[in-house]
Amino acid sequence: MKLYEVAERFAVWLVAVIVLSLLLIPIVVIVLTSLTPNSFPTIPRDGISFQWYGEMLSNAGLMRALVTSFVVAAVAAVLAGIIGTVTAFGFVRSDIPYREELATFMLLPLMISPVITGLALIQFAARFELSSGYPSLILGHTILTLPYVFLIVRSRLVTFDEELEAASRILGANGLETVFNVTLPIISPTVISAMVIAFVVSFGEFTATQFLISPDTTTVPVIIYTMLRAGLSPEISALSTVLIAIMVIGAVISGALSR
């Protein structure tokens, strides 16, 4: 191997290590400070303690926020999965005019600031007398996560081998039977992966969510922000670590399903 090739490979690895370090060090610090035995978030030096996880579990407000986030994220992921998959089928399998232009509109929740989306949703909810809390949160999170499902499923359908569907029709199946017996079983890992990503995005959504919550339906990101206004605490680090773990698990599941 020539010297310049060695130098090039070393430079690539060095940049990769630096970038990964910048991404991971803040997360590692949060995890470590959640294990401190002190009453303020510091990196433990004289042993670790899980007392702040116990404090978190005994905090009724935090547990209620976790349940709210799970319920909202799960329902929003399912709704976004169904709507996004059906919409992706419509865009890929039909010859609607201005298809690409309309697809761009499907991505507006990704391009518009979440603050604007939150304001629009709260005005929509007020106009149609939709109560705050679960109804508004589920509607808002479904809209915010729908583009992710649409993009992922659409990309899978674009590369789908349509000869398999043609063979199904030749053997006597109609269009609906072909979709349910051939297409959906093949793309189901992609659909589930997209729903997992939607769940993760919903679980960590903060900016638009703060406009949609009610006193009894506060989500984890919002309650973390509320607690931060009173000062840093190892309990916040413990709750943040739980949030990180949920997102990492979701990312791993999504990656495994994609492969």
PDB file of C-alpha atoms in Angstrom, residues 65-228:
ATOM      1  CA  ALA A  65     -45.428  11.856  31.199  1.00  0.00           C
ATOM      2  CA  LEU A  66     -43.756   8.587  30.157  1.00  0.00           C
ATOM      3  CA  VAL A  67     -47.129   6.885  29.747  1.00  0.00           C
ATOM      4  CA  THR A  68     -48.448   9.854  27.759  1.00  0.00           C
ATOM      5  CA  SER A  69     -45.422   9.827  25.458  1.00  0.00           C
ATOM      6  CA  PHE A  70     -45.730   6.063  24.897  1.00  0.00           C
ATOM      7  CA  VAL A  71     -49.452   6.231  24.131  1.00  0.00           C
ATOM      8  CA  VAL A  72     -49.178   9.231  21.818  1.00  0.00           C
ATOM      9  CA  ALA A  73     -46.110   7.878  20.008  1.00  0.00           C
ATOM     10  CA  ALA A  74     -47.623   4.397  19.572  1.00  0.00           C
ATOM     11  CA  VAL A  75     -50.973   5.639  18.245  1.00  0.00           C
ATOM     12  CA  ALA A  76     -49.339   8.260  16.023  1.00  0.00           C
ATOM     13  CA  ALA A  77     -46.928   5.662  14.621  1.00  0.00           C
ATOM     14  CA  VAL A  78     -49.774   3.286  13.755  1.00  0.00           C
ATOM     15  CA  LEU A  79     -51.869   6.025  12.141  1.00  0.00           C
ATOM     16  CA  ALA A  80     -48.891   7.432  10.251  1.00  0.00           C
ATOM     17  CA  GLY A  81     -47.983   3.889   9.163  1.00  0.00           C
ATOM     18  CA  ILE A  82     -51.440   3.225   7.740  1.00  0.00           C
ATOM     19  CA  ILE A  83     -51.939   6.634   6.122  1.00  0.00           C
ATOM     20  CA  GLY A  84     -48.369   6.907   4.886  1.00  0.00           C
ATOM     21  CA  THR A  85     -48.395   3.426   3.329  1.00  0.00           C
ATOM     22  CA  VAL A  86     -51.734   3.960   1.569  1.00  0.00           C
ATOM     23  CA  THR A  87     -50.567   7.372   0.324  1.00  0.00           C
ATOM     24  CA  ALA A  88     -47.262   5.949  -0.903  1.00  0.00           C
ATOM     25  CA  PHE A  89     -49.155   3.273  -2.851  1.00  0.00           C
ATOM     26  CA  GLY A  90     -51.294   5.991  -4.431  1.00  0.00           C
ATOM     27  CA  PHE A  91     -48.298   8.041  -5.495  1.00  0.00           C
ATOM     28  CA  VAL A  92     -46.297   5.109  -6.891  1.00  0.00           C
ATOM     29  CA  ARG A  93     -48.973   2.914  -8.409  1.00  0.00           C
ATOM     30  CA  SER A  94     -51.222   5.583  -9.975  1.00  0.00           C
ATOM     31  CA  ASP A  95     -50.623   8.116 -12.742  1.00  0.00           C
ATOM     32  CA  ILE A  96     -51.990  11.179 -10.982  1.00  0.00           C
ATOM     33  CA  PRO A  97     -51.032  14.518 -12.574  1.00  0.00           C
ATOM     34  CA  TYR A  98     -48.335  16.637 -10.920  1.00  0.00           C
ATOM     35  CA  ARG A  99     -47.347  13.669  -8.803  1.00  0.00           C
ATOM     36  CA  GLU A 100     -43.911  14.977  -7.818  1.00  0.00           C
ATOM     37  CA  GLU A 101     -45.262  18.405  -6.943  1.00  0.00           C
ATOM     38  CA  LEU A 102     -47.943  16.866  -4.720  1.00  0.00           C
ATOM     39  CA  ALA A 103     -45.326  14.635  -3.090  1.00  0.00           C
ATOM     40  CA  THR A 104     -43.465  17.790  -2.073  1.00  0.00           C
ATOM     41  CA  PHE A 105     -46.543  18.956  -0.184  1.00  0.00           C
ATOM     42  CA  MET A 106     -46.464  15.689   1.755  1.00  0.00           C
ATOM     43  CA  LEU A 107     -43.070  16.758   3.094  1.00  0.00           C
ATOM     44  CA  LEU A 108     -44.188  20.168   4.347  1.00  0.00           C
ATOM     45  CA  PRO A 109     -44.181  19.104   8.046  1.00  0.00           C
ATOM     46  CA  LEU A 110     -40.463  18.366   7.617  1.00  0.00           C
ATOM     47  CA  MET A 111     -39.701  21.681   5.919  1.00  0.00           C
ATOM     48  CA  ILE A 112     -41.856  24.037   7.993  1.00  0.00           C
ATOM     49  CA  SER A 113     -40.675  25.060  11.449  1.00  0.00           C
ATOM     50  CA  PRO A 114     -42.309  22.963  14.207  1.00  0.00           C
ATOM     51  CA  VAL A 115     -43.278  26.242  15.903  1.00  0.00           C
ATOM     52  CA  ILE A 116     -45.428  27.178  12.908  1.00  0.00           C
ATOM     53  CA  THR A 117     -46.835  23.656  12.772  1.00  0.00           C
ATOM     54  CA  GLY A 118     -47.715  23.817  16.466  1.00  0.00           C
ATOM     55  CA  LEU A 119     -49.455  27.176  16.062  1.00  0.00           C
ATOM     56  CA  ALA A 120     -51.367  25.902  13.042  1.00  0.00           C
ATOM     57  CA  LEU A 121     -52.463  22.782  14.915  1.00  0.00           C
ATOM     58  CA  ILE A 122     -53.648  24.674  17.969  1.00  0.00           C
ATOM     59  CA  GLN A 123     -55.684  27.021  15.764  1.00  0.00           C
ATOM     60  CA  PHE A 124     -57.108  24.035  13.885  1.00  0.00           C
ATOM     61  CA  ALA A 125     -58.032  22.360  17.177  1.00  0.00           C
ATOM     62  CA  ALA A 126     -59.719  25.515  18.423  1.00  0.00           C
ATOM     63  CA  ARG A 127     -61.619  25.960  15.146  1.00  0.00           C
ATOM     64  CA  PHE A 128     -63.047  22.434  15.240  1.00  0.00           C
ATOM     65  CA  GLU A 129     -63.376  22.319  19.049  1.00  0.00           C
ATOM     66  CA  LEU A 130     -60.822  19.546  19.362  1.00  0.00           C
ATOM     67  CA  SER A 131     -59.820  19.245  22.998  1.00  0.00           C
ATOM     68  CA  SER A 132     -56.207  19.640  24.062  1.00  0.00           C
ATOM     69  CA  GLY A 133     -54.363  16.630  25.395  1.00  0.00           C
ATOM     70  CA  TYR A 134     -54.546  13.250  23.688  1.00  0.00           C
ATOM     71  CA  PRO A 135     -56.715  14.203  20.663  1.00  0.00           C
ATOM     72  CA  SER A 136     -54.572  17.206  19.721  1.00  0.00           C
ATOM     73  CA  LEU A 137     -51.307  15.439  20.525  1.00  0.00           C
ATOM     74  CA  ILE A 138     -52.153  12.351  18.467  1.00  0.00           C
ATOM     75  CA  LEU A 139     -53.327  14.478  15.526  1.00  0.00           C
ATOM     76  CA  GLY A 140     -50.227  16.682  15.693  1.00  0.00           C
ATOM     77  CA  HIS A 141     -47.756  13.832  16.050  1.00  0.00           C
ATOM     78  CA  THR A 142     -49.421  11.880  13.240  1.00  0.00           C
ATOM     79  CA  ILE A 143     -48.993  14.869  10.926  1.00  0.00           C
ATOM     80  CA  LEU A 144     -45.385  15.384  12.020  1.00  0.00           C
ATOM     81  CA  THR A 145     -44.381  11.738  11.551  1.00  0.00           C
ATOM     82  CA  LEU A 146     -46.381  11.036   8.384  1.00  0.00           C
ATOM     83  CA  PRO A 147     -43.670  12.329   5.991  1.00  0.00           C
ATOM     84  CA  TYR A 148     -41.126   9.862   7.400  1.00  0.00           C
ATOM     85  CA  VAL A 149     -43.385   6.894   6.705  1.00  0.00           C
ATOM     86  CA  PHE A 150     -44.351   8.242   3.298  1.00  0.00           C
ATOM     87  CA  LEU A 151     -40.731   8.737   2.213  1.00  0.00           C
ATOM     88  CA  ILE A 152     -39.518   5.342   3.440  1.00  0.00           C
ATOM     89  CA  VAL A 153     -42.404   3.280   2.044  1.00  0.00           C
ATOM     90  CA  ARG A 154     -42.437   5.199  -1.215  1.00  0.00           C
ATOM     91  CA  SER A 155     -38.723   4.572  -1.777  1.00  0.00           C
ATOM     92  CA  ARG A 156     -39.303   0.854  -1.186  1.00  0.00           C
ATOM     93  CA  LEU A 157     -42.212   0.719  -3.624  1.00  0.00           C
ATOM     94  CA  VAL A 158     -40.201   2.521  -6.298  1.00  0.00           C
ATOM     95  CA  THR A 159     -37.613  -0.288  -6.224  1.00  0.00           C
ATOM     96  CA  PHE A 160     -40.211  -3.058  -5.870  1.00  0.00           C
ATOM     97  CA  ASP A 161     -40.105  -5.785  -8.533  1.00  0.00           C
ATOM     98  CA  GLU A 162     -43.445  -5.281 -10.254  1.00  0.00           C
ATOM     99  CA  GLU A 163     -43.054  -8.570 -12.107  1.00  0.00           C
ATOM    100  CA  LEU A 164     -44.075 -10.284  -8.860  1.00  0.00           C
ATOM    101  CA  GLU A 165     -47.367  -8.395  -8.916  1.00  0.00           C
ATOM    102  CA  ALA A 166     -47.789  -9.165 -12.609  1.00  0.00           C
ATOM    103  CA  ALA A 167     -47.276 -12.870 -11.911  1.00  0.00           C
ATOM    104  CA  SER A 168     -49.924 -12.720  -9.183  1.00  0.00           C
ATOM    105  CA  ARG A 169     -52.436 -11.203 -11.581  1.00  0.00           C
ATOM    106  CA  ILE A 170     -51.610 -13.776 -14.254  1.00  0.00           C
ATOM    107  CA  LEU A 171     -52.399 -16.496 -11.716  1.00  0.00           C
ATOM    108  CA  GLY A 172     -55.864 -15.003 -11.233  1.00  0.00           C
ATOM    109  CA  ALA A 173     -55.541 -12.600  -8.291  1.00  0.00           C
ATOM    110  CA  ASN A 174     -57.137  -9.193  -8.564  1.00  0.00           C
ATOM    111  CA  GLY A 175     -55.393  -5.948  -7.618  1.00  0.00           C
ATOM    112  CA  LEU A 176     -56.491  -5.962  -3.965  1.00  0.00           C
ATOM    113  CA  GLU A 177     -55.551  -9.603  -3.467  1.00  0.00           C
ATOM    114  CA  THR A 178     -52.155  -8.914  -5.023  1.00  0.00           C
ATOM    115  CA  VAL A 179     -51.532  -6.036  -2.637  1.00  0.00           C
ATOM    116  CA  PHE A 180     -52.448  -8.012   0.480  1.00  0.00           C
ATOM    117  CA  ASN A 181     -50.932 -11.364  -0.524  1.00  0.00           C
ATOM    118  CA  VAL A 182     -47.808 -10.274  -2.423  1.00  0.00           C
ATOM    119  CA  THR A 183     -46.832  -6.623  -2.048  1.00  0.00           C
ATOM    120  CA  LEU A 184     -47.569  -5.969   1.622  1.00  0.00           C
ATOM    121  CA  PRO A 185     -45.880  -9.153   2.940  1.00  0.00           C
ATOM    122  CA  ILE A 186     -42.721  -8.254   1.015  1.00  0.00           C
ATOM    123  CA  ILE A 187     -42.588  -4.592   2.062  1.00  0.00           C
ATOM    124  CA  SER A 188     -43.874  -5.208   5.610  1.00  0.00           C
ATOM    125  CA  PRO A 189     -40.361  -4.958   7.184  1.00  0.00           C
ATOM    126  CA  THR A 190     -40.000  -1.532   5.564  1.00  0.00           C
ATOM    127  CA  VAL A 191     -43.426  -0.438   6.805  1.00  0.00           C
ATOM    128  CA  ILE A 192     -42.677  -1.600  10.343  1.00  0.00           C
ATOM    129  CA  SER A 193     -39.275   0.090  10.202  1.00  0.00           C
ATOM    130  CA  ALA A 194     -40.942   3.336   9.124  1.00  0.00           C
ATOM    131  CA  MET A 195     -43.430   3.039  11.991  1.00  0.00           C
ATOM    132  CA  VAL A 196     -40.592   2.518  14.471  1.00  0.00           C
ATOM    133  CA  ILE A 197     -38.915   5.660  13.181  1.00  0.00           C
ATOM    134  CA  ALA A 198     -42.233   7.501  13.490  1.00  0.00           C
ATOM    135  CA  PHE A 199     -42.501   6.281  17.094  1.00  0.00           C
ATOM    136  CA  VAL A 200     -38.998   7.521  17.915  1.00  0.00           C
ATOM    137  CA  VAL A 201     -39.603  10.906  16.266  1.00  0.00           C
ATOM    138  CA  SER A 202     -42.921  11.298  18.087  1.00  0.00           C
ATOM    139  CA  PHE A 203     -41.455  10.289  21.432  1.00  0.00           C
ATOM    140  CA  GLY A 204     -38.756  12.948  21.213  1.00  0.00           C
ATOM    141  CA  GLU A 205     -40.852  15.731  19.663  1.00  0.00           C
ATOM    142  CA  PHE A 206     -40.853  18.912  21.761  1.00  0.00           C
ATOM    143  CA  THR A 207     -41.294  22.140  19.792  1.00  0.00           C
ATOM    144  CA  ALA A 208     -44.792  21.608  18.393  1.00  0.00           C
ATOM    145  CA  THR A 209     -45.864  19.434  21.335  1.00  0.00           C
ATOM    146  CA  GLN A 210     -45.665  22.282  23.840  1.00  0.00           C
ATOM    147  CA  PHE A 211     -48.616  23.928  22.059  1.00  0.00           C
ATOM    148  CA  LEU A 212     -50.797  20.801  22.286  1.00  0.00           C
ATOM    149  CA  ILE A 213     -50.360  19.490  25.827  1.00  0.00           C
ATOM    150  CA  SER A 214     -52.764  19.807  28.727  1.00  0.00           C
ATOM    151  CA  PRO A 215     -51.975  19.671  32.466  1.00  0.00           C
ATOM    152  CA  ASP A 216     -52.747  15.932  32.527  1.00  0.00           C
ATOM    153  CA  THR A 217     -51.027  14.999  29.252  1.00  0.00           C
ATOM    154  CA  THR A 218     -47.482  16.335  29.396  1.00  0.00           C
ATOM    155  CA  THR A 219     -44.892  14.441  27.377  1.00  0.00           C
ATOM    156  CA  VAL A 220     -41.349  13.562  28.455  1.00  0.00           C
ATOM    157  CA  PRO A 221     -39.485  16.221  26.404  1.00  0.00           C
ATOM    158  CA  VAL A 222     -41.796  18.951  27.706  1.00  0.00           C
ATOM    159  CA  ILE A 223     -41.439  17.870  31.328  1.00  0.00           C
ATOM    160  CA  ILE A 224     -37.642  17.730  30.936  1.00  0.00           C
ATOM    161  CA  TYR A 225     -37.702  21.328  29.695  1.00  0.00           C
ATOM    162  CA  THR A 226     -39.959  22.336  32.580  1.00  0.00           C
ATOM    163  CA  MET A 227     -37.621  20.716  35.102  1.00  0.00           C
ATOM    164  CA  LEU A 228     -34.587  22.384  33.521  1.00  0.00           C
TER     165      LEU A 228
END
